[in-house]
């Protein structure tokens, strides 16, 4: 595609982008502090004054809980973006033929059985994995609050989240679920970062930069353009919206 | 001939049923069967678990003898992995063990056994003033002034002592009267209080014993101090493989064991000595003496023929059981088998049982002829290391699978297996231990330790009181109960002895309580087998474990109540329960109180006996009616 | 349980005099058409206070709960069984045995139908119609169902009755379950623990004796007074957790100093029980205070949450001992390696494509 010109498509709202980076930051902090809480492998303040140990368990936990609140409330941005911008709604549409076709197409490509896949705003595999991550994050939030709120068993939080502990057959299981799901999120993150960079390299669609600018580039119209098309059925490249900007894909 | 069923047998641990064929004319028991009627399968549950956790699982086999399975399990795992525990841990475990025996025996006598002898109804007829006088007489006449070594004794005066005042017995009697009058008899309801045996003792003995029943119900809790300090709780105190979790420090304010904690243990130990010396033994000897005087020397059964023990109280840490070191270091060397003690000391024969014997299939094996299991090779008994379980519930002789009338003594009738020593049945328990130690000392097999000497002294003192030789009074129902009391006294002092050793060792600067060199499974052999031996309150207890790849591959326990309460064997005859019941005379066929006495004299612990079976990678062959049930 | 108080008790509780009580008795005698000579009997009957009858059944259990019950310091066991309740049926304490006791049980269930308290210790085996636990010649399951039908309330003493307990641990050979899994439609109080703390067991009775009602329960049916908080949140060693001061292995300097047992597997963070505040032996100690990590013995399924001395369970991979963190690290490593390989292959593919495009000059969709 080095010979063709790429069109700009405005996809992601600022709300989603801010959310994304808040999520990245909080998940990194949550995972690091969480691992420490699960297994305090270095005894930070042994031999020193307990109350002032900078890496003391209570401080680590404090950071963990603070990051958890940031992540949970960041979802407000995500939901708002979802409401106002079609590009933020690129979740799997299981009921469409396009989704299933795309799934096969992308999978074959990733298995090196097809040299390239069709251009998508978001391919079916990516859409599914993002939804899965939201589910995993929800599990983390629910199990996290189930443990967190039970410090006051008669409080409102415990009334709401406490039953999760008995539903899962005891709080030990809740700990283990919380712990294992955290690892699944990390595995996702590894693959996700790789896929984003790879896509940039393979397809030159601005995959990485889109999470800063909100804009992706396509030489050919993406197959799922309908998801962000105007109601009248016309496509809406970013260039049309912006009115005066033209951009040439790097090659 | 009448067939009588007693089910449930109460005032025991677990679910036990006995059936008797009684000749009504003579009161002779022609045949008797005992059946453990529940089975939990804990050994199957143990498979593939971390051997460091095993003690906690098997501890839940029984909550009455709460610490014994934990101890046997720890010993078996430590034997398999080659772990020698530190001195302090050895002393602490011995203290917890002796505490358990003293406390358990006391509770057994007052709360599980006493109501076979005394009745609250008879107590109403007593004169409180005469009861107070009787209390004084009993204390004078039936004290057994023997003691073990005591290096530290801070007990200024007996902290609890029987009340011998008229007003006290009036108050107790008034409470009993109120209960009887209320019509709500509670735990005293529906018993055979009109049985003629309750007339054997004067009313004052009944009132005194009822008073002590209540007093001891509230005092027994204070005897378990060592369990709560060293193990955090009772029942079911905590241990760890390699020693004890309770670190000792006199330099840290928050240490699990410090001077104050040791004082709690000491006080608890001293209280046990007091309660045994001033309540338990005098009451026991007074009642036992009256019974023996009236000719009650039956209920001996198998004890006359064969008793078995493993030995216990390693005086110092030992390097292993299978290599024989365990048996070299014991304070109480009741390991061995004594045959024909009932024919007198001279006729008695002693057989050694130590070291490698415990891994020898020719010496210890279990059969399932009348148990609800089958073996791959019919008629061939299996050693615990090679045990197999193939469950085969056959139901009763009369009645249905879930509603029994009579069990089938000709077929299978119990969840207990039948353990054997060289193909023969044997009785275990306090009586067995005392017979073995007495025989070994008297025959010069061993030079007695202080504890073994005390055993002999106790037996001779009681023989003097009763005016009968040991071979006559010991292997009887009364003897079994009496020896348990003697053993409570012995263990109260063993408790003190090890407490003193613990103090002296700490004083010498040793505060180590755990050997953690092999805590990490990476340090374990790929395939290891171990034996853990222990003398539990109810008798010889052995655990056999096989550890493969860091996990339990096979676990087997042969417990005291399996030895005693097992079903019969066509070649070897009856187990101890059955043999002793057959050796008991019953006055009123419908109210076999004598049978309750005889069974209770063993202190049955059926949960121990029936929740165990072998696992050799075989699944249980239960016939499941529920299609969703998965083993 | 008003019916458990006598008429005289009622008068006393209302502050009425003995004189007015006797007058009422006379009036009752008159109403019943009894001769004046019968008055003393009427007075005696009205004075008699009925204790709540208790039936205590044993299923698949170890009797550790009975033992714990009689270890109670306040109230003392004798006071409980003689003055607070009337313990009419108990395998452990009842004098009677066999048929007379079973007969007594039948009579009692008839006489006090809908009024007695049923205490249950032990799990309920269901496999093979319940033949793995027979009591009095019938299954415990049948005995339990019969006794539960007429009970005013049921107390599940211990983790076996409350959750199924040790025999319900994998693979649960006897298919044991909790009492509440086979009984419904009755108020059920769960008092879990292996065993429960003695004073917690008797306090449930004490609460009833003092206030005439069952104690307030949490969502799982446990008395809030005793199972509201985690041991971790009430533990005297919590400050060491917060400070990051841990026992690294048994008998080390931290163990002697009494630091937090979290790293040797303590289940305090998931255990709801009164060990941290009430402790055992009337406040003397509890496992953590004695240096032993908590097993969370009052929690459902705690037997299957092993190994007890590790924070994370073994992942059942054949021939290995691994926990979630180890598996996670390996998975992350495999993912990273996979990514590198995939990236390299992608680069090769891309390179090949570019060359093809250079010669054929066609779009990638071709």
Tab-separated table of C-alpha atoms in Angstrom, chain B residues 5-15 17 37-42 44-46 48-50 52-53 55-64 66 86 100 103-104 107 111-112 115-116 175 179 181-193 213-214 217-218 220-225 227-236 238-241 244-249 252-257 260-261 264 268 391 393 400-405 415 511-517 519 521 524 549-551 590 596 600 607 611 613 620 622-626 628-631, chain C residues 48-53 57-74 76-79 81-83 85-104 111-112 121 125-140 142 160 166-176 194-196 198-199 236-237 240 249-253 255-259 261 264 275 279-295 297 302-310 314-317 319-322:
chain	number	residue	atom	x	y	z
B	5	UNK	CA	-29.903	-55.074	70.652
B	6	UNK	CA	-28.350	-51.988	72.208
B	7	UNK	CA	-28.133	-49.267	69.579
B	8	UNK	CA	-27.039	-46.563	69.993
B	9	UNK	CA	-24.569	-47.347	72.731
B	10	UNK	CA	-24.315	-43.899	74.335
B	11	UNK	CA	-21.679	-42.194	76.461
B	12	UNK	CA	-19.041	-43.179	73.950
B	13	UNK	CA	-17.515	-41.517	70.922
B	14	UNK	CA	-19.135	-42.418	67.637
B	15	UNK	CA	-21.779	-44.885	66.538
B	17	UNK	CA	-24.238	-51.123	68.113
B	37	UNK	CA	-22.159	-48.316	62.224
B	38	UNK	CA	-20.613	-45.293	60.550
B	39	UNK	CA	-17.834	-44.808	58.037
B	40	UNK	CA	-16.373	-41.528	56.750
B	41	UNK	CA	-13.440	-42.483	54.527
B	42	UNK	CA	-10.924	-39.928	55.754
B	44	UNK	CA	-9.322	-41.625	50.872
B	45	UNK	CA	-9.686	-37.897	51.417
B	46	UNK	CA	-6.015	-37.755	52.416
B	48	UNK	CA	-2.724	-36.547	47.105
B	49	UNK	CA	-2.657	-34.019	49.927
B	50	UNK	CA	0.407	-32.313	51.347
B	52	UNK	CA	2.487	-31.538	56.186
B	53	UNK	CA	-1.300	-31.101	56.386
B	55	UNK	CA	-1.984	-34.355	60.935
B	56	UNK	CA	-4.858	-31.877	60.801
B	57	UNK	CA	-7.040	-34.160	58.701
B	58	UNK	CA	-6.492	-37.274	60.792
B	59	UNK	CA	-6.851	-35.264	63.988
B	60	UNK	CA	-10.512	-34.903	62.979
B	61	UNK	CA	-10.910	-38.657	63.079
B	62	UNK	CA	-11.679	-38.087	66.739
B	63	UNK	CA	-12.372	-35.063	68.889
B	64	UNK	CA	-12.436	-36.926	72.172
B	66	UNK	CA	-8.296	-35.057	70.074
B	86	UNK	CA	14.144	-30.755	68.688
B	100	UNK	CA	-4.718	-35.712	76.922
B	103	UNK	CA	-7.973	-35.398	81.037
B	104	UNK	CA	-9.585	-37.975	78.789
B	107	UNK	CA	-13.853	-37.295	81.691
B	111	UNK	CA	-19.087	-38.431	82.394
B	112	UNK	CA	-19.061	-41.509	80.218
B	115	UNK	CA	-23.726	-43.454	85.392
B	116	UNK	CA	-23.289	-47.209	84.911
B	175	UNK	CA	-30.709	-29.811	92.806
B	179	UNK	CA	-34.519	-32.135	88.375
B	181	UNK	CA	-39.419	-33.553	90.388
B	182	UNK	CA	-39.552	-31.358	87.315
B	183	UNK	CA	-40.121	-34.424	85.169
B	184	UNK	CA	-37.504	-33.063	82.794
B	185	UNK	CA	-34.716	-35.512	83.511
B	186	UNK	CA	-32.546	-34.299	80.667
B	187	UNK	CA	-29.390	-36.400	80.382
B	188	UNK	CA	-30.711	-38.700	83.124
B	189	UNK	CA	-33.885	-39.554	81.229
B	190	UNK	CA	-35.126	-43.029	80.315
B	191	UNK	CA	-32.297	-45.077	81.822
B	192	UNK	CA	-32.641	-48.442	83.612
B	193	UNK	CA	-32.449	-46.794	87.035
B	213	UNK	CA	-19.919	-35.744	88.352
B	214	UNK	CA	-21.067	-32.106	88.374
B	217	UNK	CA	-17.896	-31.515	84.502
B	218	UNK	CA	-16.866	-27.948	85.225
B	220	UNK	CA	-12.081	-30.914	83.458
B	221	UNK	CA	-11.762	-27.939	81.105
B	222	UNK	CA	-8.941	-26.544	83.193
B	223	UNK	CA	-6.747	-29.567	82.584
B	224	UNK	CA	-6.126	-28.810	78.913
B	225	UNK	CA	-4.011	-25.696	79.502
B	227	UNK	CA	-3.009	-27.730	74.560
B	228	UNK	CA	-4.235	-24.154	74.504
B	229	UNK	CA	-0.813	-22.647	75.209
B	230	UNK	CA	1.270	-24.871	72.911
B	231	UNK	CA	-1.384	-25.620	70.291
B	232	UNK	CA	-3.706	-22.618	70.494
B	233	UNK	CA	-6.904	-24.497	71.261
B	234	UNK	CA	-8.569	-27.637	72.526
B	235	UNK	CA	-10.121	-29.755	71.070
B	236	UNK	CA	-7.824	-30.073	68.053
B	238	UNK	CA	-2.134	-27.277	66.275
B	239	UNK	CA	1.188	-28.921	65.511
B	240	UNK	CA	3.678	-28.771	62.640
B	241	UNK	CA	5.755	-31.433	60.958
B	244	UNK	CA	5.902	-27.347	67.333
B	245	UNK	CA	4.689	-23.972	66.008
B	246	UNK	CA	4.865	-22.270	69.413
B	247	UNK	CA	8.216	-20.467	69.406
B	248	UNK	CA	9.843	-19.848	72.781
B	249	UNK	CA	11.414	-16.517	73.644
B	252	UNK	CA	10.194	-10.877	72.927
B	253	UNK	CA	7.004	-9.511	74.397
B	254	UNK	CA	4.797	-11.226	71.824
B	255	UNK	CA	6.292	-14.724	71.924
B	256	UNK	CA	3.882	-17.699	71.949
B	257	UNK	CA	5.734	-19.200	74.908
B	260	UNK	CA	3.774	-16.542	82.028
B	261	UNK	CA	2.585	-19.078	79.453
B	264	UNK	CA	-0.371	-21.463	82.870
B	268	UNK	CA	-2.966	-26.856	84.684
B	391	UNK	CA	-16.327	-51.460	50.093
B	393	UNK	CA	-22.105	-53.141	52.238
B	400	UNK	CA	-33.787	-53.713	55.291
B	401	UNK	CA	-30.629	-52.063	54.114
B	402	UNK	CA	-31.606	-48.779	55.822
B	403	UNK	CA	-33.639	-50.146	58.755
B	404	UNK	CA	-31.995	-52.987	60.588
B	405	UNK	CA	-33.537	-55.509	62.907
B	415	UNK	CA	-17.388	-50.988	59.176
B	511	UNK	CA	14.707	-22.434	72.725
B	512	UNK	CA	14.416	-24.357	69.441
B	513	UNK	CA	10.977	-25.848	68.814
B	514	UNK	CA	11.075	-26.821	65.153
B	515	UNK	CA	13.431	-28.553	62.767
B	516	UNK	CA	12.677	-26.839	59.456
B	517	UNK	CA	15.621	-28.253	57.486
B	519	UNK	CA	10.200	-28.161	55.539
B	521	UNK	CA	9.154	-30.534	49.752
B	524	UNK	CA	12.155	-34.806	50.478
B	549	UNK	CA	6.489	-36.920	44.766
B	550	UNK	CA	5.717	-34.675	47.723
B	551	UNK	CA	2.173	-35.922	48.132
B	590	UNK	CA	-33.947	-56.673	78.767
B	596	UNK	CA	-22.898	-51.210	79.118
B	600	UNK	CA	-17.729	-48.580	78.616
B	607	UNK	CA	-15.164	-42.629	64.989
B	611	UNK	CA	-13.408	-43.787	59.547
B	613	UNK	CA	-9.409	-47.736	55.591
B	620	UNK	CA	-14.337	-47.289	46.707
B	622	UNK	CA	-19.924	-48.246	46.624
B	623	UNK	CA	-23.080	-49.146	44.805
B	624	UNK	CA	-24.427	-45.708	44.090
B	625	UNK	CA	-28.047	-45.169	43.374
B	626	UNK	CA	-27.467	-41.535	42.549
B	628	UNK	CA	-24.768	-37.891	39.547
B	629	UNK	CA	-22.575	-39.166	42.312
B	630	UNK	CA	-18.908	-39.219	41.506
B	631	UNK	CA	-16.280	-40.738	43.712
C	48	UNK	CA	-43.110	-25.405	87.369
C	49	UNK	CA	-40.904	-23.889	84.752
C	50	UNK	CA	-40.333	-25.918	81.648
C	51	UNK	CA	-36.819	-25.790	80.306
C	52	UNK	CA	-36.446	-25.766	76.536
C	53	UNK	CA	-36.031	-29.431	75.591
C	57	UNK	CA	-28.118	-35.673	67.224
C	58	UNK	CA	-24.774	-36.982	66.013
C	59	UNK	CA	-24.125	-37.712	62.360
C	60	UNK	CA	-20.778	-37.995	60.652
C	61	UNK	CA	-18.664	-36.342	63.293
C	62	UNK	CA	-15.785	-36.755	65.714
C	63	UNK	CA	-17.485	-35.579	68.946
C	64	UNK	CA	-14.984	-32.714	69.123
C	65	UNK	CA	-17.925	-30.322	69.248
C	66	UNK	CA	-19.347	-31.996	72.387
C	67	UNK	CA	-15.917	-31.842	73.916
C	68	UNK	CA	-15.646	-28.181	73.041
C	69	UNK	CA	-19.128	-27.525	74.433
C	70	UNK	CA	-18.172	-28.908	77.847
C	71	UNK	CA	-14.968	-26.810	77.858
C	72	UNK	CA	-17.039	-23.635	78.198
C	73	UNK	CA	-16.098	-21.377	81.085
C	74	UNK	CA	-19.012	-18.986	80.981
C	76	UNK	CA	-20.261	-23.577	82.635
C	77	UNK	CA	-21.398	-26.811	81.037
C	78	UNK	CA	-23.233	-27.972	84.168
C	79	UNK	CA	-25.276	-24.776	84.289
C	81	UNK	CA	-27.286	-28.765	80.719
C	82	UNK	CA	-29.047	-28.593	84.076
C	83	UNK	CA	-30.634	-25.145	84.238
C	85	UNK	CA	-31.903	-26.406	78.738
C	86	UNK	CA	-33.102	-29.916	79.260
C	87	UNK	CA	-30.713	-32.059	77.206
C	88	UNK	CA	-33.046	-34.977	76.570
C	89	UNK	CA	-31.116	-36.892	73.931
C	90	UNK	CA	-27.368	-36.967	73.442
C	91	UNK	CA	-25.131	-39.799	72.291
C	92	UNK	CA	-22.371	-38.431	74.463
C	93	UNK	CA	-23.982	-37.489	77.764
C	94	UNK	CA	-27.287	-39.381	78.010
C	95	UNK	CA	-27.283	-42.040	80.715
C	96	UNK	CA	-29.667	-44.254	78.799
C	97	UNK	CA	-28.735	-46.290	75.739
C	98	UNK	CA	-30.415	-48.329	73.053
C	99	UNK	CA	-34.152	-48.899	72.873
C	100	UNK	CA	-35.205	-46.956	76.020
C	101	UNK	CA	-33.407	-43.880	74.741
C	102	UNK	CA	-34.872	-44.222	71.252
C	103	UNK	CA	-38.315	-44.661	72.797
C	104	UNK	CA	-37.765	-41.580	74.945
C	111	UNK	CA	-44.901	-34.264	73.558
C	112	UNK	CA	-42.938	-31.206	72.561
C	121	UNK	CA	-23.333	-32.258	65.239
C	125	UNK	CA	-23.979	-38.819	54.353
C	126	UNK	CA	-26.288	-39.318	51.398
C	127	UNK	CA	-24.453	-41.951	49.344
C	128	UNK	CA	-26.161	-45.316	49.069
C	129	UNK	CA	-29.283	-43.986	50.829
C	130	UNK	CA	-27.298	-42.944	53.875
C	131	UNK	CA	-26.055	-46.372	55.043
C	132	UNK	CA	-22.678	-44.934	55.987
C	133	UNK	CA	-24.102	-43.595	59.217
C	134	UNK	CA	-26.613	-45.761	61.051
C	135	UNK	CA	-28.042	-44.814	64.434
C	136	UNK	CA	-30.424	-47.052	66.326
C	137	UNK	CA	-30.633	-49.364	63.324
C	138	UNK	CA	-31.720	-46.700	60.843
C	139	UNK	CA	-29.972	-44.077	58.818
C	140	UNK	CA	-28.935	-40.829	60.409
C	142	UNK	CA	-33.968	-40.627	58.445
C	160	UNK	CA	-19.596	-30.670	59.653
C	166	UNK	CA	-14.097	-33.111	56.654
C	167	UNK	CA	-15.955	-36.094	55.238
C	168	UNK	CA	-17.283	-33.764	52.530
C	169	UNK	CA	-13.715	-32.881	51.489
C	170	UNK	CA	-12.736	-34.160	48.058
C	171	UNK	CA	-13.564	-36.762	46.903
C	172	UNK	CA	-16.346	-36.915	49.525
C	173	UNK	CA	-16.589	-40.732	49.541
C	174	UNK	CA	-19.846	-40.780	51.490
C	175	UNK	CA	-21.392	-37.802	49.673
C	176	UNK	CA	-21.813	-35.916	52.938
C	194	UNK	CA	-13.701	-27.320	63.913
C	195	UNK	CA	-14.722	-27.235	66.655
C	196	UNK	CA	-16.399	-23.922	67.433
C	198	UNK	CA	-16.648	-23.423	73.575
C	199	UNK	CA	-18.070	-20.130	74.750
C	236	UNK	CA	-3.690	-8.910	67.788
C	237	UNK	CA	-0.888	-9.589	65.278
C	240	UNK	CA	2.724	-6.678	62.142
C	249	UNK	CA	9.520	-19.888	58.509
C	250	UNK	CA	8.651	-21.630	61.725
C	251	UNK	CA	10.784	-20.911	64.768
C	252	UNK	CA	12.668	-18.025	63.094
C	253	UNK	CA	13.273	-14.662	64.767
C	255	UNK	CA	8.154	-16.426	65.027
C	256	UNK	CA	9.760	-15.768	68.388
C	257	UNK	CA	8.832	-12.114	68.153
C	258	UNK	CA	5.237	-13.041	67.394
C	259	UNK	CA	5.026	-11.426	63.951
C	261	UNK	CA	1.890	-15.624	60.130
C	264	UNK	CA	3.329	-19.361	56.410
C	275	UNK	CA	-10.667	-16.455	67.788
C	279	UNK	CA	-9.993	-16.530	71.960
C	280	UNK	CA	-9.945	-20.019	73.476
C	281	UNK	CA	-10.003	-21.112	77.091
C	282	UNK	CA	-11.822	-17.947	77.985
C	283	UNK	CA	-9.264	-15.655	76.401
C	284	UNK	CA	-6.009	-17.514	76.940
C	285	UNK	CA	-4.867	-18.106	73.380
C	286	UNK	CA	-5.808	-19.128	69.868
C	287	UNK	CA	-3.787	-20.876	67.193
C	288	UNK	CA	-2.211	-17.670	65.875
C	289	UNK	CA	-1.207	-16.591	69.362
C	290	UNK	CA	0.430	-19.992	69.781
C	291	UNK	CA	2.390	-19.399	66.594
C	292	UNK	CA	0.272	-21.644	64.364
C	293	UNK	CA	-1.323	-20.293	61.190
C	294	UNK	CA	-5.118	-20.313	61.135
C	295	UNK	CA	-6.824	-22.918	58.895
C	297	UNK	CA	-11.801	-24.023	60.279
C	302	UNK	CA	-11.676	-25.105	54.184
C	303	UNK	CA	-10.356	-28.663	53.964
C	304	UNK	CA	-10.009	-28.296	50.222
C	305	UNK	CA	-8.212	-24.962	50.478
C	306	UNK	CA	-4.818	-26.522	51.113
C	307	UNK	CA	-1.918	-26.823	51.427
C	308	UNK	CA	-2.489	-25.062	54.725
C	309	UNK	CA	1.025	-23.665	54.963
C	310	UNK	CA	0.965	-21.991	51.544
C	314	UNK	CA	-1.544	-26.338	44.386
C	315	UNK	CA	-2.497	-26.285	40.733
C	316	UNK	CA	-3.259	-29.914	39.930
C	317	UNK	CA	-0.683	-30.406	37.221
C	319	UNK	CA	3.881	-34.586	38.708
C	320	UNK	CA	4.440	-31.034	39.943
C	321	UNK	CA	3.906	-28.905	42.998
C	322	UNK	CA	3.009	-25.493	41.625
